[in-house]
Coordinates of C-alpha atoms in Angstrom, one line a residue:
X1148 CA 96.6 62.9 52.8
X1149 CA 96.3 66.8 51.8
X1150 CA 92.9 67.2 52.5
X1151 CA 94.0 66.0 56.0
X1152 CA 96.9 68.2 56.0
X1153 CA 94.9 71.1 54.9
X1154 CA 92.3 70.4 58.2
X1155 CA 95.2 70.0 60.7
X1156 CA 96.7 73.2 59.7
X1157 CA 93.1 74.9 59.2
X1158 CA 92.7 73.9 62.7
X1159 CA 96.2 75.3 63.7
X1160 CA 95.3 78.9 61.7
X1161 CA 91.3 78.9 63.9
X1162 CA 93.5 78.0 67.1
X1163 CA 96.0 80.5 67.0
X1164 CA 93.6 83.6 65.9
X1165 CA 91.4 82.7 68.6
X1166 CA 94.2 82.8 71.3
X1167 CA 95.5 86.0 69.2
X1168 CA 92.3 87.6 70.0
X1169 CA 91.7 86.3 73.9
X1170 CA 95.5 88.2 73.8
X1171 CA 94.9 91.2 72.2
X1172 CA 91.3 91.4 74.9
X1173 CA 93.7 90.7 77.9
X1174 CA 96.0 93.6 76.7
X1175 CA 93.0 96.2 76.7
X1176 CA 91.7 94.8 80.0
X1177 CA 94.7 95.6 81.7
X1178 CA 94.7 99.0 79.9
X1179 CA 91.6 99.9 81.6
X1180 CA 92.5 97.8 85.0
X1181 CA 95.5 100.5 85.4
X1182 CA 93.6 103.5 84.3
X1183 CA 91.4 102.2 87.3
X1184 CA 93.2 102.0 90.3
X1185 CA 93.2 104.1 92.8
X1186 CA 95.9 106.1 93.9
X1187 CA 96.6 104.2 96.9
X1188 CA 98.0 101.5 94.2
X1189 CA 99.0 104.1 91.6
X1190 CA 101.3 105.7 94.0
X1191 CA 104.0 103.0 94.3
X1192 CA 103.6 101.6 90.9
X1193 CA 104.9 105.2 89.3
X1194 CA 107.3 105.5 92.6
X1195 CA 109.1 102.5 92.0
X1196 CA 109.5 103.0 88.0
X1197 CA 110.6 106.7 88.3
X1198 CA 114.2 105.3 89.4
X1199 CA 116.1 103.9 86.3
X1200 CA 118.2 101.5 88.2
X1201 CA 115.5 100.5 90.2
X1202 CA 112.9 100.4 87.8
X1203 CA 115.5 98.2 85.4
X1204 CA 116.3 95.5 88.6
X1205 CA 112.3 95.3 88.8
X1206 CA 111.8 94.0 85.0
X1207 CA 114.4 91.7 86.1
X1208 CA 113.5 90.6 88.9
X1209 CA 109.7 90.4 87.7
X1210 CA 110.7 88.2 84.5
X1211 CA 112.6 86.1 86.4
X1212 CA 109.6 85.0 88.3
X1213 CA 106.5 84.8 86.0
X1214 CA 109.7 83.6 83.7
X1215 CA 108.3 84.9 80.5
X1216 CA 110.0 88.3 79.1
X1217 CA 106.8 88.7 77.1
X1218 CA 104.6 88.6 79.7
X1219 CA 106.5 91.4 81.8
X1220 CA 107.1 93.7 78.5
X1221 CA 103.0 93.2 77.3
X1222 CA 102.7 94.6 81.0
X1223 CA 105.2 97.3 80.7
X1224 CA 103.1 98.2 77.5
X1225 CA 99.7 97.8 78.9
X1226 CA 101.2 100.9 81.9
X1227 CA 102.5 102.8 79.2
X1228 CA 99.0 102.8 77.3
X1229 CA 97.3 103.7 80.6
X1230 CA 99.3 106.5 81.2
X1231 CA 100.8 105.3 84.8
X1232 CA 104.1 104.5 83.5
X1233 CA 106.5 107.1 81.5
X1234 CA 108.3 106.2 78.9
X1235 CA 111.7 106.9 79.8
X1236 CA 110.9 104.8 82.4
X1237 CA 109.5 101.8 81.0
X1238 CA 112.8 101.6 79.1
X1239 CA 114.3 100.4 82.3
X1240 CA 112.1 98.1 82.7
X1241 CA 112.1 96.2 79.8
X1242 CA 116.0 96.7 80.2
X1243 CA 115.3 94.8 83.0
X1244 CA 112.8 91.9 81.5
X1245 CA 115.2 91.3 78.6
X1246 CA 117.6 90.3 80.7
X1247 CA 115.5 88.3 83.5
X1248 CA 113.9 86.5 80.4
X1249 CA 117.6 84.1 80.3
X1250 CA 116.6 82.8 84.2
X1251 CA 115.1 80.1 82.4
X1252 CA 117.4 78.5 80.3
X1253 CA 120.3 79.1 83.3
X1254 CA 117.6 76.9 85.6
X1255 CA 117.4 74.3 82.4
X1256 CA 121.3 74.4 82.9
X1257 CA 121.3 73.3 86.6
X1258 CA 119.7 70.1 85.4
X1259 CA 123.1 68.9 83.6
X1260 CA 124.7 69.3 87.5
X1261 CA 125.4 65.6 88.0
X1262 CA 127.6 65.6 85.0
X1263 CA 130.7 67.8 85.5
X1264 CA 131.9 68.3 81.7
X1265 CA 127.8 68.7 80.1
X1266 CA 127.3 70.9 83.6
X1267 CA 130.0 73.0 82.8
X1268 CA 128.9 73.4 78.3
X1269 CA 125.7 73.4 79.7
X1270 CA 126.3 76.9 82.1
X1271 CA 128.8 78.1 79.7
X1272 CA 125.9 78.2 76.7
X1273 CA 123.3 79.7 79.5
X1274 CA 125.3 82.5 80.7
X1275 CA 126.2 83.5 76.7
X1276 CA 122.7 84.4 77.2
X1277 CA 123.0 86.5 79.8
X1278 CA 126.5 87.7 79.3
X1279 CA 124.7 89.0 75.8
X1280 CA 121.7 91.1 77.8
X1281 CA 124.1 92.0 80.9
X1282 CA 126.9 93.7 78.6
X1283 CA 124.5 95.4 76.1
X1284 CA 122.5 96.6 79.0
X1285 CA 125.8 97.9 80.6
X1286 CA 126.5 100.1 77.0
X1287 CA 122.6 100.9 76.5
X1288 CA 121.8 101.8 80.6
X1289 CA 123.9 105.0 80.6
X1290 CA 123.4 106.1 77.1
X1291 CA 119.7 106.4 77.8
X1292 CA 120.1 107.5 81.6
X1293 CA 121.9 110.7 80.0
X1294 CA 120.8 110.9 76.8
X1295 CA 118.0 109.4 76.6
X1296 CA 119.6 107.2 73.4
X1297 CA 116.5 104.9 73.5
X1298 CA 113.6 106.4 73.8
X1299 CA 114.4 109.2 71.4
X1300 CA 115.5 106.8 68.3
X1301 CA 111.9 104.5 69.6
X1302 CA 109.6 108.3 69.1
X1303 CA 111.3 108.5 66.2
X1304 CA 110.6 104.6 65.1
X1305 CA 107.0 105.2 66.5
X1306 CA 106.0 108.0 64.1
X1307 CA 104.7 106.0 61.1
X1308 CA 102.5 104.0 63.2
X1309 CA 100.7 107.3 64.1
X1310 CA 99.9 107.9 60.5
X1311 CA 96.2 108.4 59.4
X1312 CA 96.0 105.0 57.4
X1313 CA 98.3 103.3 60.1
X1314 CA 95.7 104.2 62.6
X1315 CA 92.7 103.6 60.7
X1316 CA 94.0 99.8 60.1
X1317 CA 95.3 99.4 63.4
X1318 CA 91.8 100.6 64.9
X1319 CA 90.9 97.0 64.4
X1320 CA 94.0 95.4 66.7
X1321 CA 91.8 96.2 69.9
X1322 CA 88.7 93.8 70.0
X1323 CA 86.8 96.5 72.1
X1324 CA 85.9 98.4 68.6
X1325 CA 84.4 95.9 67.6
X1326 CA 82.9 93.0 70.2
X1327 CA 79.6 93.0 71.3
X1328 CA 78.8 96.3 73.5
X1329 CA 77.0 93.8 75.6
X1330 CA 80.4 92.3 76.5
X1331 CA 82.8 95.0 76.5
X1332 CA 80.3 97.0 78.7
X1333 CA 80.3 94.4 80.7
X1334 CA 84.0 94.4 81.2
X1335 CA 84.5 97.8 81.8
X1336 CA 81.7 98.2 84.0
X1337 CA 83.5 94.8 86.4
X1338 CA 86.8 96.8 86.0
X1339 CA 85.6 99.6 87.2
X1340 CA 84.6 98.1 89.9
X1341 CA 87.3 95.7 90.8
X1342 CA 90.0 97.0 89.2
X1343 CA 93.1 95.5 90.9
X1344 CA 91.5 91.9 90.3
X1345 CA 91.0 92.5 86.6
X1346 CA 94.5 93.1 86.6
X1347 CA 95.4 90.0 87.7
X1348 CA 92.6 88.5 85.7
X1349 CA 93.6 90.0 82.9
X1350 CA 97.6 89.0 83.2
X1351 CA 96.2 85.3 84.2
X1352 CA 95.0 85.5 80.8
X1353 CA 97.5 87.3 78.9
X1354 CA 100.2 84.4 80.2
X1355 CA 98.1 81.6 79.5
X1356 CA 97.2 82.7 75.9
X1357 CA 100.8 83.5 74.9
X1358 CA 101.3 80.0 76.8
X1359 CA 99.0 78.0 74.2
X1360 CA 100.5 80.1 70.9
X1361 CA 103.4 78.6 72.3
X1362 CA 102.5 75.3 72.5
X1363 CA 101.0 74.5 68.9
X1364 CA 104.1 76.0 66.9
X1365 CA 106.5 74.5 69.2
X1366 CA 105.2 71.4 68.0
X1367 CA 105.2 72.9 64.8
X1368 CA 108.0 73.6 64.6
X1369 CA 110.3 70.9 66.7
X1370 CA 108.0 68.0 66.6
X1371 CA 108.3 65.7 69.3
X1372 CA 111.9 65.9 70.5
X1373 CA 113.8 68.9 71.4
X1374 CA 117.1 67.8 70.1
X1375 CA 115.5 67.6 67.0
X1376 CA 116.4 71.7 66.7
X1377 CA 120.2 70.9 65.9
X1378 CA 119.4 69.3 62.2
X1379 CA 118.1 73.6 61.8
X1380 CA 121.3 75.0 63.4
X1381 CA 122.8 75.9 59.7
X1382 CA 126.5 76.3 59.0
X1383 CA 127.1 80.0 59.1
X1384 CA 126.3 82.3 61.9
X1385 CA 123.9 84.4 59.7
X1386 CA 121.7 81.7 59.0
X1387 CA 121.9 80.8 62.6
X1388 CA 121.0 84.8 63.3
X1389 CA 118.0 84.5 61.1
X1390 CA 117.0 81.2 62.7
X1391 CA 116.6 82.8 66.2
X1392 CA 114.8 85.6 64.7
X1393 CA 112.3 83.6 63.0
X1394 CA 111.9 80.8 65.7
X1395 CA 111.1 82.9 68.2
X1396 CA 108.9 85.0 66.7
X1397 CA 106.4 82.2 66.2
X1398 CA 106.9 80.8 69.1
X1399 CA 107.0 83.9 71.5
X1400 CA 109.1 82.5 74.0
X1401 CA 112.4 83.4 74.3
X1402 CA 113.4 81.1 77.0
X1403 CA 111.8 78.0 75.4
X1404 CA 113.9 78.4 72.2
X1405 CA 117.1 79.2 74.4
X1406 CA 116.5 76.0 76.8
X1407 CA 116.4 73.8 73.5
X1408 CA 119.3 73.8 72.7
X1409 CA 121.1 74.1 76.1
X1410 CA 121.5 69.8 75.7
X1411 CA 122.8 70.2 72.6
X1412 CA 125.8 72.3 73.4
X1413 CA 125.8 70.1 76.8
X1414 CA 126.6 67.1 74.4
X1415 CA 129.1 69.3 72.0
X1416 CA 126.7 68.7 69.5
X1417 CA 127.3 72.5 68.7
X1418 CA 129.9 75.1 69.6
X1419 CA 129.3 78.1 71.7
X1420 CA 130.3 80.1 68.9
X1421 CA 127.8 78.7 66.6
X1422 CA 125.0 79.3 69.2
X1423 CA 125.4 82.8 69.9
X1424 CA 123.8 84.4 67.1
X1425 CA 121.4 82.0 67.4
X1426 CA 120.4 83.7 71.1
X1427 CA 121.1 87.0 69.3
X1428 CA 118.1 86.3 67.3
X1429 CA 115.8 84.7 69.6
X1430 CA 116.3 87.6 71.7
X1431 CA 115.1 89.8 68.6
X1432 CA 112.4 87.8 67.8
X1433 CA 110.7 87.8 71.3
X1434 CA 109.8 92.0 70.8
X1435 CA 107.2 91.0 68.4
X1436 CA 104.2 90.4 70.9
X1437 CA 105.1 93.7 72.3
X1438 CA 104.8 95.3 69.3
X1439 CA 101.3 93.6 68.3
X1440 CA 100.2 94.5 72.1
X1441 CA 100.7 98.2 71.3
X1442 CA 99.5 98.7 68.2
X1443 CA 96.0 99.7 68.3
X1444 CA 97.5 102.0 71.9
X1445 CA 98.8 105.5 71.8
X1446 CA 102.1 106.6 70.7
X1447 CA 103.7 106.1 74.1
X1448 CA 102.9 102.5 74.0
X1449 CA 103.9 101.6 70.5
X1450 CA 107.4 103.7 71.3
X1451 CA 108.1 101.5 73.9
X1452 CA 107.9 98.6 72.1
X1453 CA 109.9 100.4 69.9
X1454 CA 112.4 100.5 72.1
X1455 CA 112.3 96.8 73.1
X1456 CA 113.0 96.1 69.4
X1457 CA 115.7 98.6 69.4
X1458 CA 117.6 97.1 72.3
X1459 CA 118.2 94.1 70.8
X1460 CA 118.8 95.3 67.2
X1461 CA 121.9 98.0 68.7
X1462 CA 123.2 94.7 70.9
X1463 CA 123.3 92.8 67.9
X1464 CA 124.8 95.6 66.1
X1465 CA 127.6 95.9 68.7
X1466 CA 128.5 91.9 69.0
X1467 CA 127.6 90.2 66.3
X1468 CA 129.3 91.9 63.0
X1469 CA 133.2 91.6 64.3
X1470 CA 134.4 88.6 65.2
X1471 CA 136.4 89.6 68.2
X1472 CA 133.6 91.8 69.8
X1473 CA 131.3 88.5 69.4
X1474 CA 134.1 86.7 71.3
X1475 CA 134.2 88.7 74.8
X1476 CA 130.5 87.5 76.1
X1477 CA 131.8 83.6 74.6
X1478 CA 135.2 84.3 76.6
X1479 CA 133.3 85.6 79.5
X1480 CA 130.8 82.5 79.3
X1481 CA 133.5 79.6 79.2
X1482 CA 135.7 81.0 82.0
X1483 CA 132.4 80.9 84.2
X1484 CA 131.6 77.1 83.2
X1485 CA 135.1 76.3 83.7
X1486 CA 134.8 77.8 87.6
X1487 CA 131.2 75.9 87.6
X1488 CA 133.1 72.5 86.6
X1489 CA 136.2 73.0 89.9
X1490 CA 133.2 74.0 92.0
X1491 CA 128.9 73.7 91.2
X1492 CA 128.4 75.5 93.9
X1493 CA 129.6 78.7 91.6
X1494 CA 127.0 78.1 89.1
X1495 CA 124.4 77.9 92.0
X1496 CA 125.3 81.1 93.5
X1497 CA 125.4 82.6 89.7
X1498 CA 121.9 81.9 89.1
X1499 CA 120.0 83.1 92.5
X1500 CA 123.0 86.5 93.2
X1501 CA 122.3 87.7 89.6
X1502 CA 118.4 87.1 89.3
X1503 CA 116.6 87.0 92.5
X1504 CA 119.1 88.3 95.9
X1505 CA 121.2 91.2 94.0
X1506 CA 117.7 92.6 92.5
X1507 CA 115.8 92.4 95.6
X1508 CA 118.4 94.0 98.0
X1509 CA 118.9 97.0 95.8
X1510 CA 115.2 97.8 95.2
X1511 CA 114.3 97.9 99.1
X1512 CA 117.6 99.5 99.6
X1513 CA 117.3 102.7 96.9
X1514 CA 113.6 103.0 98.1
X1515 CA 114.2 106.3 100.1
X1516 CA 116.5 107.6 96.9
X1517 CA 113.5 107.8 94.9
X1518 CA 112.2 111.2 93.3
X1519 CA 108.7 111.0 92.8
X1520 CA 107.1 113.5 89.9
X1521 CA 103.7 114.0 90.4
X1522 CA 101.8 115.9 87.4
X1523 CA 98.5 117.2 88.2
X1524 CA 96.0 119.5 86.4
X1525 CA 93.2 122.2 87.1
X1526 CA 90.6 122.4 84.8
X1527 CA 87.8 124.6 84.9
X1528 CA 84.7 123.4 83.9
X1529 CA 82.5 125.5 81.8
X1530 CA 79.0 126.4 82.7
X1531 CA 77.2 124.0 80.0
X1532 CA 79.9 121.1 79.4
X1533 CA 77.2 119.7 77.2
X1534 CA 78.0 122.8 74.6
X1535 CA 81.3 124.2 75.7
X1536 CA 81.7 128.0 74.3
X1537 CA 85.0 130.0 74.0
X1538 CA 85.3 132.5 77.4
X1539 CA 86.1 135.8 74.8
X1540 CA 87.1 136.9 71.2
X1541 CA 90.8 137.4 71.0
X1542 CA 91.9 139.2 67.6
X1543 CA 88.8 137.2 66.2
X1544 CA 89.7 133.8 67.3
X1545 CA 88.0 132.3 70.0
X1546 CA 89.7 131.7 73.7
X1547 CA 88.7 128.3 75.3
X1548 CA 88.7 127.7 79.1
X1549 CA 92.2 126.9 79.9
X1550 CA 93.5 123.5 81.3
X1551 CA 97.1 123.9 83.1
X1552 CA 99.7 121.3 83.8
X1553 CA 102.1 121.3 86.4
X1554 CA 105.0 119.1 87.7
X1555 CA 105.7 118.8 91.1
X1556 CA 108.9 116.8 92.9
X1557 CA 108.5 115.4 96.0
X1558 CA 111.2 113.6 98.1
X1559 CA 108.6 111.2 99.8
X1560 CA 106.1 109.1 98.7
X1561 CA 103.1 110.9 99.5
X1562 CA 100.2 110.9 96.6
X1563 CA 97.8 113.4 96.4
X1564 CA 94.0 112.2 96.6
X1565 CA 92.3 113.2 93.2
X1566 CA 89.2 115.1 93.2
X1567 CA 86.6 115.8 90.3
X1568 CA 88.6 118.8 89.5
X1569 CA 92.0 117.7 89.8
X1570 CA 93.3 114.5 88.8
X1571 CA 96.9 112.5 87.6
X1572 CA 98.1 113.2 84.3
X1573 CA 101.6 112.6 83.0
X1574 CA 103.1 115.7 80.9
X1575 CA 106.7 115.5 80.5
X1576 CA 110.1 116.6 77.9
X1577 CA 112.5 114.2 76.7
X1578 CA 114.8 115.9 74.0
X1579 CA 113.1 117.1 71.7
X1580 CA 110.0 115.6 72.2
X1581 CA 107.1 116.7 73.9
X1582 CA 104.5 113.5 76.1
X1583 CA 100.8 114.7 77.0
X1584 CA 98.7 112.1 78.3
X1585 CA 100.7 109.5 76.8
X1586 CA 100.3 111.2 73.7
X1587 CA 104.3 112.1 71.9
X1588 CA 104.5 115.2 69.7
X1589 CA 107.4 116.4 68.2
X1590 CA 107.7 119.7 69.2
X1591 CA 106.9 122.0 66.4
X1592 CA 105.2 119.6 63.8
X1593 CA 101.5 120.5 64.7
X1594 CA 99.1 117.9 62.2
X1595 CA 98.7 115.1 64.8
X1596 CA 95.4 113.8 65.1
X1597 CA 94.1 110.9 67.6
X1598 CA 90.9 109.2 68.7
X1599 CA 89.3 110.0 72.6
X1600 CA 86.2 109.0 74.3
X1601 CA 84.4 110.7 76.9
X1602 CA 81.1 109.7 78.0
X1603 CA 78.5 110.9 74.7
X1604 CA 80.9 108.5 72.8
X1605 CA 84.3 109.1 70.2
X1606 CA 85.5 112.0 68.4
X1607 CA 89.5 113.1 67.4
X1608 CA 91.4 115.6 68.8
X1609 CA 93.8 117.0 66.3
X1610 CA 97.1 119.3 67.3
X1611 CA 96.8 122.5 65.1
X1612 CA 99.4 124.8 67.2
X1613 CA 102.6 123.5 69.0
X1614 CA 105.2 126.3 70.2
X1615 CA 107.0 127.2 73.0
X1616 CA 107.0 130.3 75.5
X1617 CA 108.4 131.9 79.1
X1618 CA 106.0 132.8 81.0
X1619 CA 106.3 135.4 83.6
X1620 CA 107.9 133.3 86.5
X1621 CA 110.6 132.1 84.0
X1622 CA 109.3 128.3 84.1
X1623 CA 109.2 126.8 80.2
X1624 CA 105.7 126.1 78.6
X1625 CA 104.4 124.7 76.4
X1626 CA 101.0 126.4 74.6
X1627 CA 99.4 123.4 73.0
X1628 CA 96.0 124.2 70.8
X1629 CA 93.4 121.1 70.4
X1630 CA 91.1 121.3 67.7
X1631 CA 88.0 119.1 66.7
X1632 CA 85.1 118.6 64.0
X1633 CA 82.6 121.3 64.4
X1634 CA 80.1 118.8 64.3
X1635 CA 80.9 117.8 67.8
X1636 CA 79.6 120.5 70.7
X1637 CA 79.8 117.9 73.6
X1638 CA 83.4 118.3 74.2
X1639 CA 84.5 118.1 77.9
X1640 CA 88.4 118.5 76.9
X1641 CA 88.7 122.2 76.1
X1642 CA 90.7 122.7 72.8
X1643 CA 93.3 125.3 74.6
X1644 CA 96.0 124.3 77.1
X1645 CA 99.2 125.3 78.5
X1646 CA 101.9 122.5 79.6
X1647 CA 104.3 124.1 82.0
X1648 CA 107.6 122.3 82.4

């Protein structure tokens, strides 16, 4: 009996680091599948996310369709990596998929409709969900519209994960440092060249790998029958909390866990009151895919799934540790079941206004609102890039050829066709923090290191200087000085550059 035991769940462990690893390839592919498009794709994506409101109603309206929140946010983190997507913006977004991931278990509700009094639990306990996300999102929104509360605290979070031995261990999170060259050459040479059908490839099997992980623990972990989740429903709300937390985090799927126990309350098996922590921690414990997505990425990437951690952390923070906070989304929930039960139609009209009509309408409506930044760059190539030289001696240090950033707002959506000497770049200020590249530095603590690749193969760039200057037309700069091993003379990147702002 244990030496079966042992093989089913040896089999279980091989299963699920397989399917870790086909997700942890699908991430990087759709790294390089965004780094590859071409601007006439490129354009809308960064149009559409540079509006917050927007940009949050198109994580929503994106979960709700693929429904799977980890999907969308592995996406948001995959644009991040790449560079396409800020991360100011990306907050938004996965604003947006937190909230889109409760479509499912509202749709699990609709299947209660024939029954008036299990209809109406059944609604009540699916909107908690969404009452939850909508009302956090409503406090968060603003906060990181104007102050950008997010995404500083998620920099902040980030910076550990940038550390030498962080990196070093992390290295080995994306399967293209160590795979075959034979296949990973092979992969980058097809997404070079089809780059917007390796995306979809490569989100085909991001979905369906997640999909499988969640297969085996939900057996795991339920068995056979779904109901069979009320005998784990514990007494007191913190158990219930950590029980959310936990479950979901194996199984990765928010909405599966939610929609589980959507017949219980349906049946008054369980109280609303005694569920909602329990969707408070399911709704914690689906950021941890994002998290292992953006590991082995820069620091932009790892921030924002930072952030998608810290969204749910600060809403359980708000709602769960006073009793009559915790209340107003349960109040909120039963007065909509009880208008569900007098009419169905209401629940109906609940499900498609909020996730699919409301969305759509205000994205094609706020499309001519949008500001487009566009950051571009000159760079002039020196004569031998194979052995790039400093241009003079200046008080006996040596002056590289410059590289200069440069913001640019446009009302219209127009997108500038890149050449060999000037291409996209994003190079940005939020608070007190500076993004190159996709690259966060705190402004004033030089010491940062990182990894690059350029055609004659890796080498770091380290941050040495970081300080900030007028310049003569009164714009704010930023004079940045890159330094690497001396061993390496094939440098195309030229260790001096200026970020103006």
């Amino acid at each position: 009996m244990k030496a079966a035991q042992g093989k089913f769940y040896g089999m279980i462990i091989l299963e699920v680091s397989l399917l870790i690893i086909v997700f942890l390839v699908s991430v990087q592919w759709m790294v390089l599948a965004f780094e590859a498009l071409p601007t006439d794709i490129l354009g809308p994506i960064i149009t559409g996310t540079s509006h917050p409101f927007i940009g949050f109603f198109i994580g929503l309206l994106f979960t709700a369709v693929v429904q799977s929140s980890a999907t969308s946010t592995v996406v948001v983190v995959a644009a991040v990596a790449a560079g396409i997507v800020r991360l100011d913006n990306a907050v938004f977004l996965v604003m947006g998929a937190n909230m889109g991931s409760t479509v499912t278990s509202t749709l699990v509700s609709l299947g209660h409709v024939t029954r008036k009094k299990e209809f109406r639990k059944a609604i009540a306990v699916a909107t908690l969900h969404d009452f939850f996300n909508i009302l956090t999102a409503l406090i968060l929104l603003p906060l990181e519209y104007y102050f950008g509360l997010l995404s500083h605290l998620a920099v902040g979070m980030a910076v550990p994960f940038g550390s030498r031995g962080a990196q070093v261990f992390f290295y080995y999170f994306d399967p293209f440092h160590w795979l075959p060259p034979v296949i990973t050459g092979t992969i980058v040479t097809f997404t070079q060249v089809h780059a917007l059908l390796t995306l979809v490839l490569a989100m085909v099997l991001m979905f369906f790998s997640l999909h499988f992980i969640s297969e085996i623990f939900k057996k795991i972990l339920l068995g056979d029958s779904p109901n069979q989740v009320e005998k784990y429903l514990f007494d007191t709300s913190f158990k219930s909390l950590l029980l959310g937390i936990f479950s979901t985090a194996l199984v990765q799927s928010n909405s599966l866990i939610s929609s589980l126990i959507i017949p219980t309350v349906a049946i008054n098996r369980l109280s609303l009151k005694r569920t909602f922590p329990f969707l408070m921690g399911a709704n914690l414990g689906s950021t941890l895919i994002a998290l292992l997505a953006a590991l082995s990425k820069p620091d932009a990437a790892i921030s924002i799934a930072c952030a998608h951690i810290l969204f749910n952390v600060i809403g359980i923070l708000i709602f769960y540790p006073v009793q009559a906070i915790r209340n107003i989304p349960i109040r909120m929930a039963r007065r909509l079941g009880k208008a569900t039960m007098r009419n169905r139609v209401v629940g109906f009209a609940y499900v498609i206004l909020t996730f699919f009509i409301i969305p759509f309408f205000l994205i094609y409506f706020s499309r001519g609102s949008i500001r487009v930044k566009q950051y571009y760059y000159e760079y002039r190539q020196p004569d031998s890039p194979q052995n790039v030289q400093p241009t003079h001696m200046h008080g006996g240090s040596p002056i590289y050829p410059q590289r200069v950033y440069y913001q640019e707002v446009n009302m219209d959506e127009s997108w500038l066709t890149q050449t060999s000497e000037q291409s996209h770049i994003l190079a940005y200020q939020k608070a007190d923090t500076l993004f190159i590249g996709g690259q966060a530095y705190l402004l004033g603590t030089p010491e940062r290191c990182w990894q690059e690749q350029d055609t004659q193969g890796l080498f770091r760039m380290c941050l040495r200087e970081l300080k900030k200057k007028c310049n003569s037309t009164g714009l704010f700069c930023w004079t940045v000085a890159l330094s690497t091993p001396s061993s390496i003379n094939h440098l195309l990147r030229p260790p001096l550059f200026t970020v103006y702002m």
